PDB file of N, CA and C in Angstrom:
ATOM      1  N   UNK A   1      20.372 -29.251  -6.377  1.00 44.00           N
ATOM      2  CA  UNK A   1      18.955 -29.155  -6.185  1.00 44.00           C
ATOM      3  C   UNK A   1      18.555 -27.680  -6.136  1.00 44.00           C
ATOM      4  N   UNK A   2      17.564 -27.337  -6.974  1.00 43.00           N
ATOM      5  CA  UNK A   2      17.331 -26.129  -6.926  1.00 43.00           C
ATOM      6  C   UNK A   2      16.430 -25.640  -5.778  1.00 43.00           C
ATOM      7  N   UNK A   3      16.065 -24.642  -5.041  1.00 47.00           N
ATOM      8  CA  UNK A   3      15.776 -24.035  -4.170  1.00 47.00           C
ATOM      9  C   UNK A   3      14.552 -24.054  -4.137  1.00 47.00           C
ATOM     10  N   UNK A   4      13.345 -24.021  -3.327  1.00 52.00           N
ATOM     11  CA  UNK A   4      11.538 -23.770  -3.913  1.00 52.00           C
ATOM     12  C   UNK A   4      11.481 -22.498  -3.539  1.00 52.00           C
ATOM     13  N   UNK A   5      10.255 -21.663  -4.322  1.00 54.00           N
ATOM     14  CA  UNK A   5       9.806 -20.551  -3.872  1.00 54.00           C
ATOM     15  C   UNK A   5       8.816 -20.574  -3.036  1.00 54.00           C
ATOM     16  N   UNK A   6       8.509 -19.806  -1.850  1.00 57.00           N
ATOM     17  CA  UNK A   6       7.878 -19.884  -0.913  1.00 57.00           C
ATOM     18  C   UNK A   6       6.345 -19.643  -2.035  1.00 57.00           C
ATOM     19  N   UNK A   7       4.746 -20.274  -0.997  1.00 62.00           N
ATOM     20  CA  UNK A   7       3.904 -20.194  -1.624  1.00 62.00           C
ATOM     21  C   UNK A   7       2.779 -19.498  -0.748  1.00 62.00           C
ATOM     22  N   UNK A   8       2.336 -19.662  -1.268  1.00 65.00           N
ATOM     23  CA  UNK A   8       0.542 -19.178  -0.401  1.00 65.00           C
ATOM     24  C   UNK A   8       1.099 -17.653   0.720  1.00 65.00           C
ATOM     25  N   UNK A   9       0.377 -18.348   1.658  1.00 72.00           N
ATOM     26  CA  UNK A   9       0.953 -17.437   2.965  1.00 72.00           C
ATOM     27  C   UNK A   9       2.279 -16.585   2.987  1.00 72.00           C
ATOM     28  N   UNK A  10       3.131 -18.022   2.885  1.00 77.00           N
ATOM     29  CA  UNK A  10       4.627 -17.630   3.493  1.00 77.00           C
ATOM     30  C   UNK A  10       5.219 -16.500   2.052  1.00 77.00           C
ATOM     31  N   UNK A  11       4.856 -16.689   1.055  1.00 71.00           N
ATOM     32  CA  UNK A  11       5.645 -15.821  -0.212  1.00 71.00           C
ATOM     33  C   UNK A  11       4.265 -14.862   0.123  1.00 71.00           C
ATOM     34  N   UNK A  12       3.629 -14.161   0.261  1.00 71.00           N
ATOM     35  CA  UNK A  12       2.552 -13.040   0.647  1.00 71.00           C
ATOM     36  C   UNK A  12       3.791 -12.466   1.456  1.00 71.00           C
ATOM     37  N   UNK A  13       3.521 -12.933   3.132  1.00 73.00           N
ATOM     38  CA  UNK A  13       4.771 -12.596   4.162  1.00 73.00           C
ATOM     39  C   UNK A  13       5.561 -12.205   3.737  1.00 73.00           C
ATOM     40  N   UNK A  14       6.483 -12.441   2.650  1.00 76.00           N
ATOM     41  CA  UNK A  14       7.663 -12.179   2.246  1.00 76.00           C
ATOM     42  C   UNK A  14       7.543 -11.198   1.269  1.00 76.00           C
ATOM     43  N   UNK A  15       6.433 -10.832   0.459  1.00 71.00           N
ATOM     44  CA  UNK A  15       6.276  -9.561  -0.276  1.00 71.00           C
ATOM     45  C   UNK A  15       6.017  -8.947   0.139  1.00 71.00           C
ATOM     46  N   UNK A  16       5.046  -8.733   1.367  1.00 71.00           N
ATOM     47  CA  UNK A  16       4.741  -7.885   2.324  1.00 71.00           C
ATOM     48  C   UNK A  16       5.741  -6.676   3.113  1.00 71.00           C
ATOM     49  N   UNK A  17       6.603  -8.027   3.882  1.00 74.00           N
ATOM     50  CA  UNK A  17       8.234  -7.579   3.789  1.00 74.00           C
ATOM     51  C   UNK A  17       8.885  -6.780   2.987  1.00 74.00           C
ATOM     52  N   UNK A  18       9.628  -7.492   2.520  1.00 72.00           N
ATOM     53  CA  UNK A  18      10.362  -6.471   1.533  1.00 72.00           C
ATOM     54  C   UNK A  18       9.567  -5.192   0.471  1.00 72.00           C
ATOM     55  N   UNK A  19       8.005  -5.208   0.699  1.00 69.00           N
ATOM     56  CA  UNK A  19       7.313  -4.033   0.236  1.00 69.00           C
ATOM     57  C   UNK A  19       7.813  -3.115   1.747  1.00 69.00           C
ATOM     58  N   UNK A  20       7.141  -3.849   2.553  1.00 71.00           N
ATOM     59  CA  UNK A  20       7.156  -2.711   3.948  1.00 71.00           C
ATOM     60  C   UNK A  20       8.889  -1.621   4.324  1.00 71.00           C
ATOM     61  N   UNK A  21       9.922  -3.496   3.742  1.00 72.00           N
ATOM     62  CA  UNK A  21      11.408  -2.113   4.105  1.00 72.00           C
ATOM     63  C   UNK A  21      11.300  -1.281   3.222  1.00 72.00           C
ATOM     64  N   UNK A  22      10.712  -1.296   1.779  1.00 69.00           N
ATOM     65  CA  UNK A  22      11.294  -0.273   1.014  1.00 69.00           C
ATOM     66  C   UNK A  22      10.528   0.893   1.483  1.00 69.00           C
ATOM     67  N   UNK A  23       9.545   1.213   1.737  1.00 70.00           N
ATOM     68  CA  UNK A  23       8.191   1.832   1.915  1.00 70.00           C
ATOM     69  C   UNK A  23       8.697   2.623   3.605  1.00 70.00           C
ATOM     70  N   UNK A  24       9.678   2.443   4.310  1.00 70.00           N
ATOM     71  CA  UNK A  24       9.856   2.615   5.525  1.00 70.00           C
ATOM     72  C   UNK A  24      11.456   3.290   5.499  1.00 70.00           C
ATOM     73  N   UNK A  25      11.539   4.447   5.458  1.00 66.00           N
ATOM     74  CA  UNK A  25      12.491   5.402   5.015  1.00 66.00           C
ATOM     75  C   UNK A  25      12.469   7.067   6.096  1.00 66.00           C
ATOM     76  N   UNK A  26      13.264   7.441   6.324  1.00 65.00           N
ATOM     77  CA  UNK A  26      13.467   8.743   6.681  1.00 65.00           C
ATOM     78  C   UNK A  26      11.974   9.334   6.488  1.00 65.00           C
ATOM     79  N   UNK A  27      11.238   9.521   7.304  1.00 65.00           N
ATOM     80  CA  UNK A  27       9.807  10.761   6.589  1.00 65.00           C
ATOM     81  C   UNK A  27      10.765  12.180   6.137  1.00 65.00           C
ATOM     82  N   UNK A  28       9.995  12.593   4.904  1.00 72.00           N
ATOM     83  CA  UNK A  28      10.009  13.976   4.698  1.00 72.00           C
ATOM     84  C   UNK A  28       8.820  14.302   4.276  1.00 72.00           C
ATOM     85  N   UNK A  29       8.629  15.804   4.441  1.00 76.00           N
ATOM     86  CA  UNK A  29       7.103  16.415   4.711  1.00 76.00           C
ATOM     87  C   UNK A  29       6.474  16.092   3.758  1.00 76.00           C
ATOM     88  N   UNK A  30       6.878  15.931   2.331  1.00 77.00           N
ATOM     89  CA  UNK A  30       5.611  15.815   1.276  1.00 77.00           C
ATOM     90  C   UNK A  30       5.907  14.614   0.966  1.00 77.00           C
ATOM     91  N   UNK A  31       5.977  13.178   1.470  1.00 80.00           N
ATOM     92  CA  UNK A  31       5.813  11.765   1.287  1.00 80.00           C
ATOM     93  C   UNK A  31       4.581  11.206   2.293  1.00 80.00           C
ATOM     94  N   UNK A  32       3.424  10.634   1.633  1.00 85.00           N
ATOM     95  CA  UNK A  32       2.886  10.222   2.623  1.00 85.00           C
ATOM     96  C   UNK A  32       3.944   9.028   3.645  1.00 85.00           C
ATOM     97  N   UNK A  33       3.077   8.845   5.216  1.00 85.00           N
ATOM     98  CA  UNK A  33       3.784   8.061   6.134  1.00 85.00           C
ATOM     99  C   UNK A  33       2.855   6.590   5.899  1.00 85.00           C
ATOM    100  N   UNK A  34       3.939   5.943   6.014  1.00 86.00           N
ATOM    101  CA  UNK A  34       3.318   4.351   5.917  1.00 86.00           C
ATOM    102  C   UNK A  34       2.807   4.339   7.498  1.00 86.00           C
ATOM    103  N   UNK A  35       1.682   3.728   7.715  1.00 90.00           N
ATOM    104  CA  UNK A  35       1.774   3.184   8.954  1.00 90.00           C
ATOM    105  C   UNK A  35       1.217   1.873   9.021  1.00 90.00           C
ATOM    106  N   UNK A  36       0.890   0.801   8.181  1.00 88.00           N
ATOM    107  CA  UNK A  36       0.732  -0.596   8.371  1.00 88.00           C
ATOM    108  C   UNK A  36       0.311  -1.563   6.963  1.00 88.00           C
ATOM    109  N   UNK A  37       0.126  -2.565   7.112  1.00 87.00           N
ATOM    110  CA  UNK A  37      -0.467  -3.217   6.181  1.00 87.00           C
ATOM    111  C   UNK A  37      -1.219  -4.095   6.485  1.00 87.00           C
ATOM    112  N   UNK A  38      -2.384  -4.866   5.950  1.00 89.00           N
ATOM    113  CA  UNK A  38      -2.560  -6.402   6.156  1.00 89.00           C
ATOM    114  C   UNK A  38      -2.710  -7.440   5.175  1.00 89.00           C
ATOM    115  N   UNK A  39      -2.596  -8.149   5.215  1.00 86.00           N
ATOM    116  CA  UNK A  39      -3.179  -9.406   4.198  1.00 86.00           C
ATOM    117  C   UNK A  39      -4.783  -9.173   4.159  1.00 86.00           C
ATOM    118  N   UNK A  40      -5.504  -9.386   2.745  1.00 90.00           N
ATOM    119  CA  UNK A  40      -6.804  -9.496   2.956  1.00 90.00           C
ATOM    120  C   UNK A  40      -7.102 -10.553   2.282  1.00 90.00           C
ATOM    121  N   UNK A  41      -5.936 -11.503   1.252  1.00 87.00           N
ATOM    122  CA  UNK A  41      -6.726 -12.489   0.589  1.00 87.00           C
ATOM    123  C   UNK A  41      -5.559 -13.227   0.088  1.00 87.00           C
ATOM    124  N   UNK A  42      -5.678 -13.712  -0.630  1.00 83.00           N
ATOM    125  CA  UNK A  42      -4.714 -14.808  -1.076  1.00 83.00           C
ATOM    126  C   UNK A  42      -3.515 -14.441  -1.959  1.00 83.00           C
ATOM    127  N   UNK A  43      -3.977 -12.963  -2.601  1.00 86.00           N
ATOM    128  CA  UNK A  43      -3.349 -12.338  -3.345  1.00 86.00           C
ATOM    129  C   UNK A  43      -2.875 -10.984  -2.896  1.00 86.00           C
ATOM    130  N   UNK A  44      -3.961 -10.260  -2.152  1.00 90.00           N
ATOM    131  CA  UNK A  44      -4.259  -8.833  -2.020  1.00 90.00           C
ATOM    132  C   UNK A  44      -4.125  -8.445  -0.441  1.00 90.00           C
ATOM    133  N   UNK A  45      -3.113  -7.267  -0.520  1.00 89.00           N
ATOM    134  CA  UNK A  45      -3.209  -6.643   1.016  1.00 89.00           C
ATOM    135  C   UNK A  45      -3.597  -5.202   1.096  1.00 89.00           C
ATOM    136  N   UNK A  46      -3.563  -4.813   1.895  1.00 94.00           N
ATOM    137  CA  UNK A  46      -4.308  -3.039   2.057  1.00 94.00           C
ATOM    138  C   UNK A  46      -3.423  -2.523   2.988  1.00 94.00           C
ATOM    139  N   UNK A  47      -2.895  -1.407   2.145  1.00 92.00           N
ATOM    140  CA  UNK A  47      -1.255  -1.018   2.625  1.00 92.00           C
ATOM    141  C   UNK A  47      -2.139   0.122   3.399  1.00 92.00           C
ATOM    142  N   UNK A  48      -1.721   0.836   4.541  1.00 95.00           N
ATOM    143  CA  UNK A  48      -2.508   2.378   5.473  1.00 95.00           C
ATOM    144  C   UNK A  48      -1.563   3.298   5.208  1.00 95.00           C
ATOM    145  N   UNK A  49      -1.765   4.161   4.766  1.00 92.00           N
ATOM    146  CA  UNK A  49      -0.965   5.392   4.659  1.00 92.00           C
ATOM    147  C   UNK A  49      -1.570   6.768   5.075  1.00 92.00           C
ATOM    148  N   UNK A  50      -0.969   7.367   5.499  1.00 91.00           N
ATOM    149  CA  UNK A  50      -1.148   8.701   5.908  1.00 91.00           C
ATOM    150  C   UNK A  50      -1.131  10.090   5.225  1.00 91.00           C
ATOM    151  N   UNK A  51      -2.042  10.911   4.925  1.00 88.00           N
ATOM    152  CA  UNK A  51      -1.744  11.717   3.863  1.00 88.00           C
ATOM    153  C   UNK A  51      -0.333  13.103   4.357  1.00 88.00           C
ATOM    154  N   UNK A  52       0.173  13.302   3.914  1.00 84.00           N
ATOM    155  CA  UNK A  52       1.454  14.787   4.264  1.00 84.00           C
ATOM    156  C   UNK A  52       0.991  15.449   4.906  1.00 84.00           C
ATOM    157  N   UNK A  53      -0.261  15.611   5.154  1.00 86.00           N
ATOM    158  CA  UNK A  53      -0.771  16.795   5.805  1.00 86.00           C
ATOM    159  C   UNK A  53      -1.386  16.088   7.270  1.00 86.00           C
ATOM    160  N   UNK A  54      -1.135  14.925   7.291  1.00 87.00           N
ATOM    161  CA  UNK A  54      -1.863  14.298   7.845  1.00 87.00           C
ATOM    162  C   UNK A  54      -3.533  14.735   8.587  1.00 87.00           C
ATOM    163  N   UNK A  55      -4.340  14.747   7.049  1.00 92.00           N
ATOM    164  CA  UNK A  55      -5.338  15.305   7.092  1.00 92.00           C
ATOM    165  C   UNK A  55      -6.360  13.863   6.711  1.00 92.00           C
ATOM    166  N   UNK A  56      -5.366  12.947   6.363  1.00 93.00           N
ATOM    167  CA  UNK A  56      -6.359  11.553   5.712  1.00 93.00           C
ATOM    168  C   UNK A  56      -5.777  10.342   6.060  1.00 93.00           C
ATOM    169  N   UNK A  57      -6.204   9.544   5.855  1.00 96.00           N
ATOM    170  CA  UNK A  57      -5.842   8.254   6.347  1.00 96.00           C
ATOM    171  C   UNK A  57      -6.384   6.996   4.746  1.00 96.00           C
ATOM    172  N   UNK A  58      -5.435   6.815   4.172  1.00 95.00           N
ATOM    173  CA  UNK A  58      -5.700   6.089   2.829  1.00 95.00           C
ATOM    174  C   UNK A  58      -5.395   4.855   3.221  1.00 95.00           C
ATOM    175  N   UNK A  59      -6.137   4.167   2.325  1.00 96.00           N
ATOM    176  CA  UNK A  59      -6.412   2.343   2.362  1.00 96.00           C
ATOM    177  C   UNK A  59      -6.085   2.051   0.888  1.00 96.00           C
ATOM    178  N   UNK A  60      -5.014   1.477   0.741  1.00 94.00           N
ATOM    179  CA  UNK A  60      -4.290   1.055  -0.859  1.00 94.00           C
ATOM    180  C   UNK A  60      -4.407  -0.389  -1.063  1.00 94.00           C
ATOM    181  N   UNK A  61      -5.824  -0.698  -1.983  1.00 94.00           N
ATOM    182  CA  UNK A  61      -5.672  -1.838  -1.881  1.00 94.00           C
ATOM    183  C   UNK A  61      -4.577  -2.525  -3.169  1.00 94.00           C
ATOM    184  N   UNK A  62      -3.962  -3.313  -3.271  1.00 90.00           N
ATOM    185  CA  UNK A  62      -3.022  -3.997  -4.345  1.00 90.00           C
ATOM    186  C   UNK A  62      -2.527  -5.475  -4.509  1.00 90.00           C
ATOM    187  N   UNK A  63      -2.632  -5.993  -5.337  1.00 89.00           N
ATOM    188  CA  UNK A  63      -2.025  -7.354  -5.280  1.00 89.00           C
ATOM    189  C   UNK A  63      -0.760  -7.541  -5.083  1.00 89.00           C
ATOM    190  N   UNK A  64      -0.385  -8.305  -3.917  1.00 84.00           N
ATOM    191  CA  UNK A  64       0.770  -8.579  -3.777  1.00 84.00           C
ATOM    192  C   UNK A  64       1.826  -9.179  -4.608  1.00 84.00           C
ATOM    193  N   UNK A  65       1.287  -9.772  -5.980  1.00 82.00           N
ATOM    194  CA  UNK A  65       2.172 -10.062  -6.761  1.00 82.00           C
ATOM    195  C   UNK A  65       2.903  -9.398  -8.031  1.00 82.00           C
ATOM    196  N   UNK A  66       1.734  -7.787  -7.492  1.00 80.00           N
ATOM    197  CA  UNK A  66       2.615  -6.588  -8.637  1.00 80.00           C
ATOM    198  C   UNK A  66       2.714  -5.757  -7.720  1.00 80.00           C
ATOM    199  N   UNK A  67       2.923  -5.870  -6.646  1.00 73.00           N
ATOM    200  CA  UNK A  67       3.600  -4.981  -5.870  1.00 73.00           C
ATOM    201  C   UNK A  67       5.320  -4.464  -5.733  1.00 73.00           C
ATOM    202  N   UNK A  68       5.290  -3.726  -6.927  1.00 73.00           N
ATOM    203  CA  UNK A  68       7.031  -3.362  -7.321  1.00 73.00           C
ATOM    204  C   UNK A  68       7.609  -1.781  -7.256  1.00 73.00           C
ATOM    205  N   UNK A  69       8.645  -1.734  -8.303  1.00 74.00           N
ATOM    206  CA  UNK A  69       8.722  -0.236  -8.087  1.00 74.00           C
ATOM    207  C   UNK A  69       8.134   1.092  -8.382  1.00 74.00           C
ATOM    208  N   UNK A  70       7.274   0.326  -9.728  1.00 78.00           N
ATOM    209  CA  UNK A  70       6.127   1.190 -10.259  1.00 78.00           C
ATOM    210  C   UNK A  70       5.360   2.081  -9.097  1.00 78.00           C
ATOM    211  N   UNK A  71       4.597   0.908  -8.420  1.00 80.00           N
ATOM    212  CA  UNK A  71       3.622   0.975  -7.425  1.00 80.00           C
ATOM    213  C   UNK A  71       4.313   1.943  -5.963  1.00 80.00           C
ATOM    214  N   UNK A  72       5.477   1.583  -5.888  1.00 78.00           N
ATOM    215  CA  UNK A  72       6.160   2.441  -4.818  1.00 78.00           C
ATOM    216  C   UNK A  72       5.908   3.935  -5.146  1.00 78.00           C
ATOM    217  N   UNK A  73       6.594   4.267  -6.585  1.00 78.00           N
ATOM    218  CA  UNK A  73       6.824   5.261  -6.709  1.00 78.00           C
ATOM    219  C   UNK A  73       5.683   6.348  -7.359  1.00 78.00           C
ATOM    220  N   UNK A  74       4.209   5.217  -7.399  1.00 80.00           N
ATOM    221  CA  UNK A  74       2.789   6.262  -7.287  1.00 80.00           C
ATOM    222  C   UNK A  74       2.525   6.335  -5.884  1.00 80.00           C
ATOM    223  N   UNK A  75       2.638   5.557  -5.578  1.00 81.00           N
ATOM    224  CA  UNK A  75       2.155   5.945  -3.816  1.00 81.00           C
ATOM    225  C   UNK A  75       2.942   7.235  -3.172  1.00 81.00           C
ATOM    226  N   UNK A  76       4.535   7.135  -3.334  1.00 77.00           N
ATOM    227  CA  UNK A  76       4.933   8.396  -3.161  1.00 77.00           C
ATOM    228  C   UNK A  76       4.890  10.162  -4.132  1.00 77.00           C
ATOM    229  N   UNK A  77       4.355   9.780  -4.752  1.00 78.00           N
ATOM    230  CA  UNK A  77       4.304  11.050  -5.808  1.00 78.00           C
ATOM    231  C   UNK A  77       3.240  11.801  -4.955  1.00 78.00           C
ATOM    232  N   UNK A  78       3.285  12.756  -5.181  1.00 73.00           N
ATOM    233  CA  UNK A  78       2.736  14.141  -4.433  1.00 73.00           C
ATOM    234  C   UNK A  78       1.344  14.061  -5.169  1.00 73.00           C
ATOM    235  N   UNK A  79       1.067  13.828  -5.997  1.00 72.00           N
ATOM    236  CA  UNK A  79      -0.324  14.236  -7.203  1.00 72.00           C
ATOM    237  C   UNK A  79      -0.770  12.843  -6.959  1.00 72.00           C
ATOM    238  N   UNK A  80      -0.282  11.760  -6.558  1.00 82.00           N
ATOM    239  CA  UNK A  80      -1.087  10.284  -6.918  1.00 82.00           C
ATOM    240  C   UNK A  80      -2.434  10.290  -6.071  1.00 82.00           C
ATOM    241  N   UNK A  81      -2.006   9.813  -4.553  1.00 87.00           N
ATOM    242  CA  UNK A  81      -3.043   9.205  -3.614  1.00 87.00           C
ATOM    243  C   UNK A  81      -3.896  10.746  -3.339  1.00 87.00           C
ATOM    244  N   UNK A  82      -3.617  11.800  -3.576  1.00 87.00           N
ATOM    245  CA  UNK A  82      -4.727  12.469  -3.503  1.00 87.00           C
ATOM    246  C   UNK A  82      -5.827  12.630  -4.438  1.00 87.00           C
ATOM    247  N   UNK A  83      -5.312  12.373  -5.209  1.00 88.00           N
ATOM    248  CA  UNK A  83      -6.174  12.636  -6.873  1.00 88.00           C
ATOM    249  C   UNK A  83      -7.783  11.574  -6.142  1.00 88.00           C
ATOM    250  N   UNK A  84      -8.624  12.446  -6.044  1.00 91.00           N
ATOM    251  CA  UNK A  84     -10.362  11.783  -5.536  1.00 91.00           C
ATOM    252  C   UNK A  84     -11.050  11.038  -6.243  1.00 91.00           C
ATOM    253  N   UNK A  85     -10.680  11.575  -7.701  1.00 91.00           N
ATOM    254  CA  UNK A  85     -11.088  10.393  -8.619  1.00 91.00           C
ATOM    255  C   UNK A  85     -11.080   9.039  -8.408  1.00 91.00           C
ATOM    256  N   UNK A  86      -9.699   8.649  -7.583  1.00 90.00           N
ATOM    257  CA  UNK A  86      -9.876   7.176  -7.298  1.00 90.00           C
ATOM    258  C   UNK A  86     -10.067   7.142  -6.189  1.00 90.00           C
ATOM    259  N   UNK A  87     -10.400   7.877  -5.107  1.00 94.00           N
ATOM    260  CA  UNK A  87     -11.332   7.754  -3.978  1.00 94.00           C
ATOM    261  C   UNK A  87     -12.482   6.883  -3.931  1.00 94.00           C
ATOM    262  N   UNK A  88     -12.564   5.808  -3.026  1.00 95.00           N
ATOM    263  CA  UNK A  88     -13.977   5.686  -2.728  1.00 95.00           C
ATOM    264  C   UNK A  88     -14.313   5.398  -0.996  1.00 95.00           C
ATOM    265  N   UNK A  89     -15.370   5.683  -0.787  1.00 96.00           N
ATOM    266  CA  UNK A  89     -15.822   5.406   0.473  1.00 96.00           C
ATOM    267  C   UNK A  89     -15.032   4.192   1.321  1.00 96.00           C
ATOM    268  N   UNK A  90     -14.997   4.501   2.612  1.00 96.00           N
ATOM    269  CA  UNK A  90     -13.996   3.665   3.408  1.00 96.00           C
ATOM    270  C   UNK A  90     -15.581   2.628   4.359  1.00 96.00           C
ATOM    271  N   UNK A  91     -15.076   1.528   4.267  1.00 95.00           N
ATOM    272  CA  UNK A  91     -16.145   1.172   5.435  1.00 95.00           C
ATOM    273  C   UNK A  91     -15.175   0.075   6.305  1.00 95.00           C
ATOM    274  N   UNK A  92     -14.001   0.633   6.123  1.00 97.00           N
ATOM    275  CA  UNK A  92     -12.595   0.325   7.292  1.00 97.00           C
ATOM    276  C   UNK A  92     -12.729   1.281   8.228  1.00 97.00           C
ATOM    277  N   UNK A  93     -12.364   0.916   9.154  1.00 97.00           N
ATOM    278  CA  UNK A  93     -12.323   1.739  10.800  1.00 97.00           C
ATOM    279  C   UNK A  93     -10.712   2.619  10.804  1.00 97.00           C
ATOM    280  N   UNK A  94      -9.985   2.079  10.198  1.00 96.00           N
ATOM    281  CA  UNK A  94      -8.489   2.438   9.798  1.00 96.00           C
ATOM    282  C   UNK A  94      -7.909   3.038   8.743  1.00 96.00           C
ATOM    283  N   UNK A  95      -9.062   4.086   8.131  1.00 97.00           N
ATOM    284  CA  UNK A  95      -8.603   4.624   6.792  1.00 97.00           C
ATOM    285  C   UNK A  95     -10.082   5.307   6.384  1.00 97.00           C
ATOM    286  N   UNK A  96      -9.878   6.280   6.080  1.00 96.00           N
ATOM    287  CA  UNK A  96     -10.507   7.522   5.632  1.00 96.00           C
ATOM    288  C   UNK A  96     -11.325   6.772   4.555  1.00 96.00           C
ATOM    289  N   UNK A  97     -10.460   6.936   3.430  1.00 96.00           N
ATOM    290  CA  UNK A  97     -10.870   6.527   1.729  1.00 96.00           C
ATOM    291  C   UNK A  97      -9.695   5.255   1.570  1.00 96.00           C
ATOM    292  N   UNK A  98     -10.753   4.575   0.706  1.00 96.00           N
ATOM    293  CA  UNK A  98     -10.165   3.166  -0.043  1.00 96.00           C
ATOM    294  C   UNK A  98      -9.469   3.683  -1.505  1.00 96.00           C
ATOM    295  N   UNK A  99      -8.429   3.460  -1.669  1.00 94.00           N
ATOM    296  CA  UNK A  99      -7.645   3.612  -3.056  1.00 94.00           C
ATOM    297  C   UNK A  99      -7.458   2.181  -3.887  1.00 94.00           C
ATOM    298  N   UNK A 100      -8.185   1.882  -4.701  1.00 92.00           N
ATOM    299  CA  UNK A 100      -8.240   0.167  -4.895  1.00 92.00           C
ATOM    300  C   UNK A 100      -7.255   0.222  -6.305  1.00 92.00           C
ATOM    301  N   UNK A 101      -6.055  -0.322  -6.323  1.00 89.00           N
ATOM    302  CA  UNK A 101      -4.829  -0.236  -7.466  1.00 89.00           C
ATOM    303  C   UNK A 101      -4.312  -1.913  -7.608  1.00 89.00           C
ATOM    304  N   UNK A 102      -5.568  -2.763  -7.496  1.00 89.00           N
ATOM    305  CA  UNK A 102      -5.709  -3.752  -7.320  1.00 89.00           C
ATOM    306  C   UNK A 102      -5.463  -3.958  -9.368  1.00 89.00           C
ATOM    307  N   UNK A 103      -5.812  -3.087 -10.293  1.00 84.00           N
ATOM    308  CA  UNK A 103      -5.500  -3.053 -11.471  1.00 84.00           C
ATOM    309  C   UNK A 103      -4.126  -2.790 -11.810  1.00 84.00           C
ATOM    310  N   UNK A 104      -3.509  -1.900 -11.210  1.00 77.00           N
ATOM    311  CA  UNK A 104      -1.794  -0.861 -11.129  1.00 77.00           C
ATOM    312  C   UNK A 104      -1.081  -2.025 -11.806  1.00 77.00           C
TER     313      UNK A 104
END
């Protein structure tokens, strides 16, 4: 019998997860710091990150079902989450600017 894949909720939870261990590593100075995530929808969570300088507080929004290594490794690049262009206004209490990579 083959195995089921978790659905709805519980497979979110579980991408969430294994996004959050990879994302949760030794800090060094020019990586932004993770500091949380949440679920916002059926698909989509809003990862909080901290800018290096800790001068900002970013809101990454992304679908949890292309949430891979691509996406890891713009969030950590030095030139990505600052670039303002994809800035927009925050009307979260927990984040500066919204980064919406809900396309990525």
């Amino acid at each position: 019998m083959k195995p089921t894949e978790p659905d709805g909720e519980e497979a979110a939870t579980c991408r969430l997860l294994d996004f959050t261990r990879t994302l949760v590593t030794t800090h060094v100075s020019w990586k932004p710091l993770f500091l949380g995530a949440v679920i916002t929808g059926e698909d989509r969570m809003r990862l909080y990150l901290r800018s290096p300088e800790r001068t900002r507080t970013y809101g990454v929004d992304v679908l949890i079902s292309n949430a891979g290594p691509g996406l890891l490794g713009a969030l950590v690049s030095p030139a990505f989450l600052p670039n303002e262009h994809l800035h927009r206004p925050s009307d979260d209490p927990h984040c500066d600017v919204i980064v919406d990579l809900t396309d990525y």
